[in-house]
Amino acid sequence: PAADLGSLAGLGAAETAELENLLEEKQGGVPAQPPAERAAASASASAVGRPPGTLPMATQPSPATAEEAPPERFLARRGRAVAVASAAALLLAVLGVGVGAGFTRHGLFFRSSLFHRTGPDRPGGRLVRQAREKLAQGDYLGRRGALDLAAQALRLDSRDAEAIGVMGQAAFALQRVHGGGDQAAQRAQVLLDGLSEKDAAEPEVVKARVARALLPGAEGSLQAPLAALEATAGGKDADPETFYLLADAARVRKDLAKARGWLDRAERAHPGTARNREAQGLLASARGDGPTARAMLEDARKRDPARSSAALELGVVLESQGDLAGAEEAARAAATPEAAARLGPRERARVHALLAQLAFRKGAPPEEVDRELEQAVREDAGYLPARLAWARQLMRRGALDQALSVLGAAPASGDPGYVEVWARALAQGGRQLDAVNALDAALAANPGEPRLLLAKGAVQESLGKRPEAEKLYEDAVRRDPALWEARLALGLSRLRDGDPARAEPDIRFAAEKAPADPDAVAGLGEWWLAKGDLAQAEQAFRRALQLDPRHPGAHEGLGRTLLARGDPAGAVAQVQQALAADPHRPAAQVSLGALLWQKRDLAGAQAAFAAAVALDPKSGLARARLGAVELEQGQVDAALNDLLAASNLDGSTAEVHHWLGRALLAKGETSQAVEQAKKAVELAPAEASYALALGAAQERAGAMAEAAEAYKAAIARAPKLLEAYEKLSTVLLAQGRTAEAVSWLDRAIAVAPREQRLKLELGDCRARTGQPAEAIRLYRAALAADPSQKSAYYRIARATHEISGMAAALPWYEKAAREDPGNPMPSYYLGFACKERGDRAGAVRHFKRYLELRPDADDHKYSE
């Protein structure tokens, strides 16, 4: 093995002798000579100018007989003969050494000189030609074969520049496209760097340098070799491999039109190949031309059914187009044992990652998705997308320790996507400080990296620090305006701030940039929902669920949309599906609590909000709503504790102060209630219900004028908020401002003419101002329009009593007692009427009924 790939070039005499000795012994030659002795013999022979292995002169055997000294002529003739013989012996010795060395794997000058080391007929030339043919296949087996053949050529001649170039092309393509080949790529790089300036101009070497520059992170070294390769592309010797490399380089540089031109050149040079159709399909996919990509890849499979890589790429394209059945057929075809054997480790990992994505989109059990992703990681441990997808699946189900374990086995590089998912897993598990520290360390190594800024913003938002998060999102967008994930996060943050207009450009950009991503599509649904376009919102959320049937955000958003459309049952079902997909999603628990609260299932709402608080103890909103539901159930002390905690967690949310003010009011802390209500109005001045609550607190505090202004402000913000009109008229009546009260009630009736209770209240105002006849007219009109307004009977009785006396009013009192049995006042007046008529039994019966209905009456003793 030490002799592979030209490594013998740097060995000395002793090491070479030792290798030859070992080879002779291995091949059954003469007994091995000890390395030290062999080296010494070699050195001694070199010193006297004789071939290694001959004995020293002193040890040569003497002739059996010695001639006597010849005469002078004989001596001269003999000297010439000796000289010729010596020359012939020397020539034979040199020829012997050369020929003998030719049989070793590091043969000497004859092979180099006589057989032309750089010519096509050199010993390794046939192997290099075969390697180039293999390389032209453009797939894993072809490049693997090319690598092996080039290595064999280099065993014959370690300085063969063409073989080094072909080896580099194959090794770098294996590393970039197919996975693996790292050691071969390192060896090729060493050999390329050791070439002379003349050999570096060899066309195959230039291609190898371009292939090396296409590796991730090496793009900065692409310009010089690319220019050299482009200069050769117009020559008659340019081959398709040159055009494919130039097309790949153009794709790396985002020049897709130029890439198309080079692929067309390759097609003209070698028409009708499956490789070209596959390359054209990948280029069309990069352009966003899905139909062309599909057609080209299908044609590639038709031309070469055994081309597994074309099946894989076709599956990817079909999945992005929503053809899940077609995508699965292609992926399964690439996953068969026979087909998988023609793919590299990276490609096999991609096949299983695609099968996992398809299973996920079809709503398959999580175990099936996990099994495919685990197999993808097993095929290629360095394929980060598979690890990240697996970790996200585990995070969605709350298996955070498993997710971190999967990520921890990944290369601890500064890959932004890896660090982002890792930090989100830490934050989701409540380790926000660890997540921030990890992101800060990554940002120190990669200052301003947009994906890291995005991840840090998400962690800050999970901590309730929305302003800080929004600044990080803005920074990420400024550094990379094309990063749609950051644009989406920024838009959703602005949407949560109640600013759909500012959110629109970023959310729309994300939806247009990633139309097949469920997060982007669900974000568009959120924007439509905030705009009040329920039809568009529902369409977007349902589209997101087509892309990901278990997308919790889409289920949750669809639930809120259905609720707004008057389908609370459907809304609850959708939010429950969101929780089934992600039971550790605090926002979904909050949504479920809100839905149950609206249905007046206060116990269910309390349980949902309590679960949200358990999942995210730092959520001020979840804690506030838990306190609000407790307050509505009469649990004032518990409500006050939760609402005070919520205000400490999130003092910038108006809803928190609103409910805290109401709890303080229920506790009798009127002045503090007014202060909290004022803060709620300051934080959300457009929210009418907060102004209404402020008016109620001020009314309780006796500040009637301020209460009236608060009610007027509520009406200005929500002209159809009838409760504000009613409360305002009550306050005005209490101040003796009856005419104003009548005016506001007239306006309320104009807003909601079918609300008959407003006519009853207006009739009360008329009665107070000495217009009982007008009051009776309003009462009768309300009762005729809405027979359920039972309180009108008592009102008519009182007004009639005032105008015409008890006798005329008595039938109305009796009817009021029958129709409105919960009202104590008809029994009160009927008791006196019976007493005056001498109907003691009737009087007793009516007074008892009055006391039952009103045990805390001021005149309780008198009535007894």
Short mmCIF file of N, CA and C in Angstrom, two decimals, residues 433-531:
data_model
loop_
_atom_site.label_atom_id
_atom_site.label_comp_id
_atom_site.label_asym_id
_atom_site.label_seq_id
_atom_site.Cartn_x
_atom_site.Cartn_y
_atom_site.Cartn_z
N LEU A 433 -31.26 30.25 28.44
CA LEU A 433 -29.95 30.86 28.67
C LEU A 433 -28.86 30.08 27.94
N ASP A 434 -28.93 28.74 27.98
CA ASP A 434 -27.96 27.94 27.24
C ASP A 434 -28.08 28.21 25.74
N ALA A 435 -29.31 28.36 25.28
CA ALA A 435 -29.52 28.63 23.85
C ALA A 435 -28.90 29.96 23.45
N VAL A 436 -29.13 30.99 24.27
CA VAL A 436 -28.57 32.31 23.96
C VAL A 436 -27.04 32.26 23.98
N ASN A 437 -26.47 31.56 24.96
CA ASN A 437 -25.01 31.45 25.04
C ASN A 437 -24.44 30.74 23.82
N ALA A 438 -25.11 29.66 23.39
CA ALA A 438 -24.64 28.93 22.21
C ALA A 438 -24.71 29.82 20.97
N LEU A 439 -25.79 30.57 20.84
CA LEU A 439 -25.93 31.44 19.68
C LEU A 439 -24.93 32.58 19.71
N ASP A 440 -24.68 33.13 20.89
CA ASP A 440 -23.69 34.20 21.00
C ASP A 440 -22.30 33.70 20.60
N ALA A 441 -21.97 32.46 21.03
CA ALA A 441 -20.67 31.89 20.67
C ALA A 441 -20.60 31.68 19.15
N ALA A 442 -21.67 31.19 18.57
CA ALA A 442 -21.69 30.98 17.12
C ALA A 442 -21.61 32.30 16.37
N LEU A 443 -22.28 33.33 16.89
CA LEU A 443 -22.23 34.64 16.24
C LEU A 443 -20.86 35.28 16.38
N ALA A 444 -20.15 34.97 17.48
CA ALA A 444 -18.79 35.48 17.62
C ALA A 444 -17.88 34.89 16.54
N ALA A 445 -18.13 33.62 16.20
CA ALA A 445 -17.34 32.98 15.15
C ALA A 445 -17.83 33.36 13.76
N ASN A 446 -19.11 33.69 13.64
CA ASN A 446 -19.72 34.05 12.34
C ASN A 446 -20.50 35.35 12.52
N PRO A 447 -19.82 36.48 12.65
CA PRO A 447 -20.51 37.74 12.96
C PRO A 447 -21.56 38.08 11.90
N GLY A 448 -22.76 38.39 12.39
CA GLY A 448 -23.80 38.84 11.48
C GLY A 448 -24.44 37.75 10.66
N GLU A 449 -24.19 36.47 10.96
CA GLU A 449 -24.81 35.38 10.20
C GLU A 449 -26.33 35.46 10.35
N PRO A 450 -27.07 35.65 9.25
CA PRO A 450 -28.52 35.89 9.36
C PRO A 450 -29.30 34.78 10.04
N ARG A 451 -28.95 33.51 9.75
CA ARG A 451 -29.72 32.42 10.35
C ARG A 451 -29.52 32.37 11.86
N LEU A 452 -28.34 32.72 12.31
CA LEU A 452 -28.09 32.74 13.75
C LEU A 452 -28.84 33.91 14.41
N LEU A 453 -28.91 35.04 13.72
CA LEU A 453 -29.69 36.17 14.24
C LEU A 453 -31.17 35.79 14.32
N LEU A 454 -31.64 35.08 13.31
CA LEU A 454 -33.04 34.62 13.30
C LEU A 454 -33.31 33.71 14.49
N ALA A 455 -32.40 32.75 14.73
CA ALA A 455 -32.59 31.81 15.85
C ALA A 455 -32.56 32.54 17.19
N LYS A 456 -31.67 33.50 17.32
CA LYS A 456 -31.61 34.24 18.59
C LYS A 456 -32.88 35.05 18.79
N GLY A 457 -33.41 35.61 17.71
CA GLY A 457 -34.67 36.34 17.82
C GLY A 457 -35.79 35.44 18.30
N ALA A 458 -35.84 34.20 17.78
CA ALA A 458 -36.89 33.27 18.21
C ALA A 458 -36.75 32.94 19.69
N VAL A 459 -35.52 32.78 20.16
CA VAL A 459 -35.31 32.49 21.59
C VAL A 459 -35.73 33.69 22.43
N GLN A 460 -35.38 34.89 21.99
CA GLN A 460 -35.77 36.09 22.75
C GLN A 460 -37.29 36.22 22.78
N GLU A 461 -37.94 35.88 21.68
CA GLU A 461 -39.40 35.96 21.65
C GLU A 461 -40.02 34.95 22.61
N SER A 462 -39.39 33.77 22.72
CA SER A 462 -39.90 32.78 23.67
C SER A 462 -39.73 33.24 25.11
N LEU A 463 -38.81 34.17 25.32
CA LEU A 463 -38.62 34.76 26.65
C LEU A 463 -39.56 35.94 26.89
N GLY A 464 -40.39 36.26 25.91
CA GLY A 464 -41.30 37.39 26.04
C GLY A 464 -40.67 38.72 25.68
N LYS A 465 -39.46 38.69 25.10
CA LYS A 465 -38.75 39.94 24.77
C LYS A 465 -38.97 40.25 23.28
N ARG A 466 -40.19 40.62 22.96
CA ARG A 466 -40.55 40.82 21.56
C ARG A 466 -39.81 41.99 20.92
N PRO A 467 -39.63 43.13 21.59
CA PRO A 467 -38.88 44.22 20.95
C PRO A 467 -37.46 43.81 20.58
N GLU A 468 -36.77 43.10 21.50
CA GLU A 468 -35.42 42.63 21.19
C GLU A 468 -35.43 41.64 20.03
N ALA A 469 -36.45 40.75 20.05
CA ALA A 469 -36.57 39.77 18.97
C ALA A 469 -36.78 40.46 17.63
N GLU A 470 -37.63 41.48 17.61
CA GLU A 470 -37.92 42.16 16.34
C GLU A 470 -36.68 42.85 15.79
N LYS A 471 -35.85 43.39 16.66
CA LYS A 471 -34.60 44.01 16.19
C LYS A 471 -33.67 42.98 15.56
N LEU A 472 -33.61 41.79 16.15
CA LEU A 472 -32.77 40.73 15.59
C LEU A 472 -33.30 40.28 14.23
N TYR A 473 -34.64 40.16 14.12
CA TYR A 473 -35.22 39.80 12.83
C TYR A 473 -34.90 40.86 11.78
N GLU A 474 -35.02 42.12 12.16
CA GLU A 474 -34.74 43.21 11.22
C GLU A 474 -33.28 43.16 10.77
N ASP A 475 -32.36 42.86 11.71
CA ASP A 475 -30.94 42.76 11.38
C ASP A 475 -30.70 41.61 10.40
N ALA A 476 -31.35 40.47 10.65
CA ALA A 476 -31.20 39.33 9.74
C ALA A 476 -31.70 39.66 8.35
N VAL A 477 -32.84 40.34 8.26
CA VAL A 477 -33.41 40.71 6.96
C VAL A 477 -32.52 41.72 6.25
N ARG A 478 -31.96 42.65 7.00
CA ARG A 478 -31.08 43.65 6.39
C ARG A 478 -29.83 42.99 5.79
N ARG A 479 -29.31 41.97 6.46
CA ARG A 479 -28.10 41.30 5.98
C ARG A 479 -28.41 40.34 4.83
N ASP A 480 -29.60 39.74 4.86
CA ASP A 480 -29.97 38.80 3.79
C ASP A 480 -31.45 38.99 3.46
N PRO A 481 -31.76 39.94 2.57
CA PRO A 481 -33.18 40.20 2.24
C PRO A 481 -33.89 39.00 1.63
N ALA A 482 -33.12 38.02 1.11
CA ALA A 482 -33.75 36.85 0.49
C ALA A 482 -34.06 35.75 1.50
N LEU A 483 -33.69 35.91 2.76
CA LEU A 483 -33.94 34.87 3.77
C LEU A 483 -35.40 34.96 4.20
N TRP A 484 -36.25 34.17 3.54
CA TRP A 484 -37.68 34.31 3.75
C TRP A 484 -38.09 33.94 5.18
N GLU A 485 -37.35 33.02 5.81
CA GLU A 485 -37.70 32.65 7.18
C GLU A 485 -37.61 33.86 8.12
N ALA A 486 -36.57 34.68 7.93
CA ALA A 486 -36.43 35.89 8.75
C ALA A 486 -37.52 36.90 8.41
N ARG A 487 -37.85 37.03 7.13
CA ARG A 487 -38.92 37.95 6.73
C ARG A 487 -40.25 37.51 7.34
N LEU A 488 -40.49 36.20 7.35
CA LEU A 488 -41.74 35.68 7.93
C LEU A 488 -41.80 35.96 9.42
N ALA A 489 -40.68 35.70 10.13
CA ALA A 489 -40.66 35.95 11.57
C ALA A 489 -40.89 37.42 11.88
N LEU A 490 -40.29 38.30 11.08
CA LEU A 490 -40.47 39.74 11.29
C LEU A 490 -41.93 40.12 11.04
N GLY A 491 -42.52 39.61 9.96
CA GLY A 491 -43.90 39.94 9.66
C GLY A 491 -44.86 39.46 10.74
N LEU A 492 -44.66 38.24 11.23
CA LEU A 492 -45.54 37.70 12.27
C LEU A 492 -45.38 38.48 13.57
N SER A 493 -44.16 38.93 13.86
CA SER A 493 -43.95 39.74 15.06
C SER A 493 -44.73 41.05 14.96
N ARG A 494 -44.68 41.68 13.80
CA ARG A 494 -45.43 42.92 13.61
C ARG A 494 -46.93 42.67 13.63
N LEU A 495 -47.33 41.50 13.16
CA LEU A 495 -48.74 41.13 13.20
C LEU A 495 -49.22 41.00 14.64
N ARG A 496 -48.39 40.41 15.48
CA ARG A 496 -48.75 40.28 16.90
C ARG A 496 -48.78 41.63 17.59
N ASP A 497 -48.07 42.60 17.03
CA ASP A 497 -48.13 43.95 17.57
C ASP A 497 -49.37 44.70 17.10
N GLY A 498 -50.20 44.04 16.30
CA GLY A 498 -51.43 44.66 15.81
C GLY A 498 -51.22 45.59 14.64
N ASP A 499 -50.20 45.30 13.81
CA ASP A 499 -49.91 46.18 12.68
C ASP A 499 -49.87 45.37 11.37
N PRO A 500 -51.05 44.96 10.84
CA PRO A 500 -51.06 44.15 9.62
C PRO A 500 -50.44 44.86 8.42
N ALA A 501 -50.54 46.18 8.36
CA ALA A 501 -50.01 46.91 7.20
C ALA A 501 -48.49 46.76 7.12
N ARG A 502 -47.80 46.90 8.26
CA ARG A 502 -46.34 46.74 8.26
C ARG A 502 -45.94 45.29 8.07
N ALA A 503 -46.80 44.37 8.49
CA ALA A 503 -46.47 42.95 8.39
C ALA A 503 -46.62 42.43 6.96
N GLU A 504 -47.48 43.06 6.18
CA GLU A 504 -47.85 42.50 4.87
C GLU A 504 -46.67 42.24 3.94
N PRO A 505 -45.74 43.19 3.70
CA PRO A 505 -44.69 42.93 2.70
C PRO A 505 -43.84 41.71 3.04
N ASP A 506 -43.49 41.55 4.31
CA ASP A 506 -42.61 40.45 4.70
C ASP A 506 -43.34 39.11 4.61
N ILE A 507 -44.59 39.06 5.06
CA ILE A 507 -45.32 37.79 5.02
C ILE A 507 -45.61 37.39 3.58
N ARG A 508 -45.99 38.35 2.74
CA ARG A 508 -46.25 38.02 1.34
C ARG A 508 -44.97 37.56 0.64
N PHE A 509 -43.85 38.19 0.97
CA PHE A 509 -42.57 37.78 0.37
C PHE A 509 -42.28 36.32 0.71
N ALA A 510 -42.47 35.95 1.98
CA ALA A 510 -42.20 34.57 2.40
C ALA A 510 -43.10 33.59 1.66
N ALA A 511 -44.39 33.94 1.54
CA ALA A 511 -45.34 33.04 0.87
C ALA A 511 -45.01 32.88 -0.61
N GLU A 512 -44.53 33.95 -1.24
CA GLU A 512 -44.18 33.86 -2.66
C GLU A 512 -42.85 33.13 -2.86
N LYS A 513 -41.93 33.32 -1.92
CA LYS A 513 -40.61 32.70 -2.04
C LYS A 513 -40.66 31.21 -1.72
N ALA A 514 -41.55 30.81 -0.82
CA ALA A 514 -41.62 29.41 -0.39
C ALA A 514 -43.07 28.93 -0.44
N PRO A 515 -43.65 28.82 -1.64
CA PRO A 515 -45.08 28.46 -1.72
C PRO A 515 -45.37 27.03 -1.29
N ALA A 516 -44.32 26.19 -1.19
CA ALA A 516 -44.55 24.80 -0.77
C ALA A 516 -44.15 24.58 0.68
N ASP A 517 -43.84 25.64 1.41
CA ASP A 517 -43.47 25.48 2.82
C ASP A 517 -44.68 25.79 3.69
N PRO A 518 -45.10 24.86 4.55
CA PRO A 518 -46.31 25.09 5.35
C PRO A 518 -46.18 26.27 6.31
N ASP A 519 -44.98 26.56 6.81
CA ASP A 519 -44.82 27.69 7.71
C ASP A 519 -45.15 29.00 7.00
N ALA A 520 -44.63 29.15 5.77
CA ALA A 520 -44.88 30.38 5.01
C ALA A 520 -46.36 30.51 4.66
N VAL A 521 -46.98 29.42 4.26
CA VAL A 521 -48.40 29.48 3.87
C VAL A 521 -49.28 29.74 5.09
N ALA A 522 -48.95 29.12 6.23
CA ALA A 522 -49.72 29.38 7.46
C ALA A 522 -49.54 30.83 7.91
N GLY A 523 -48.34 31.39 7.70
CA GLY A 523 -48.12 32.80 8.03
C GLY A 523 -49.01 33.71 7.20
N LEU A 524 -49.20 33.37 5.93
CA LEU A 524 -50.12 34.14 5.09
C LEU A 524 -51.54 34.04 5.63
N GLY A 525 -51.91 32.85 6.11
CA GLY A 525 -53.24 32.71 6.73
C GLY A 525 -53.41 33.61 7.94
N GLU A 526 -52.36 33.73 8.74
CA GLU A 526 -52.43 34.62 9.91
C GLU A 526 -52.67 36.06 9.49
N TRP A 527 -52.02 36.46 8.39
CA TRP A 527 -52.18 37.85 7.93
C TRP A 527 -53.62 38.07 7.44
N TRP A 528 -54.16 37.13 6.66
CA TRP A 528 -55.54 37.28 6.20
C TRP A 528 -56.50 37.31 7.38
N LEU A 529 -56.23 36.51 8.40
CA LEU A 529 -57.11 36.48 9.56
C LEU A 529 -57.08 37.82 10.29
N ALA A 530 -55.88 38.40 10.41
CA ALA A 530 -55.77 39.71 11.05
C ALA A 530 -56.48 40.79 10.24
N LYS A 531 -56.52 40.62 8.92
CA LYS A 531 -57.21 41.58 8.05
C LYS A 531 -58.72 41.39 8.08
#
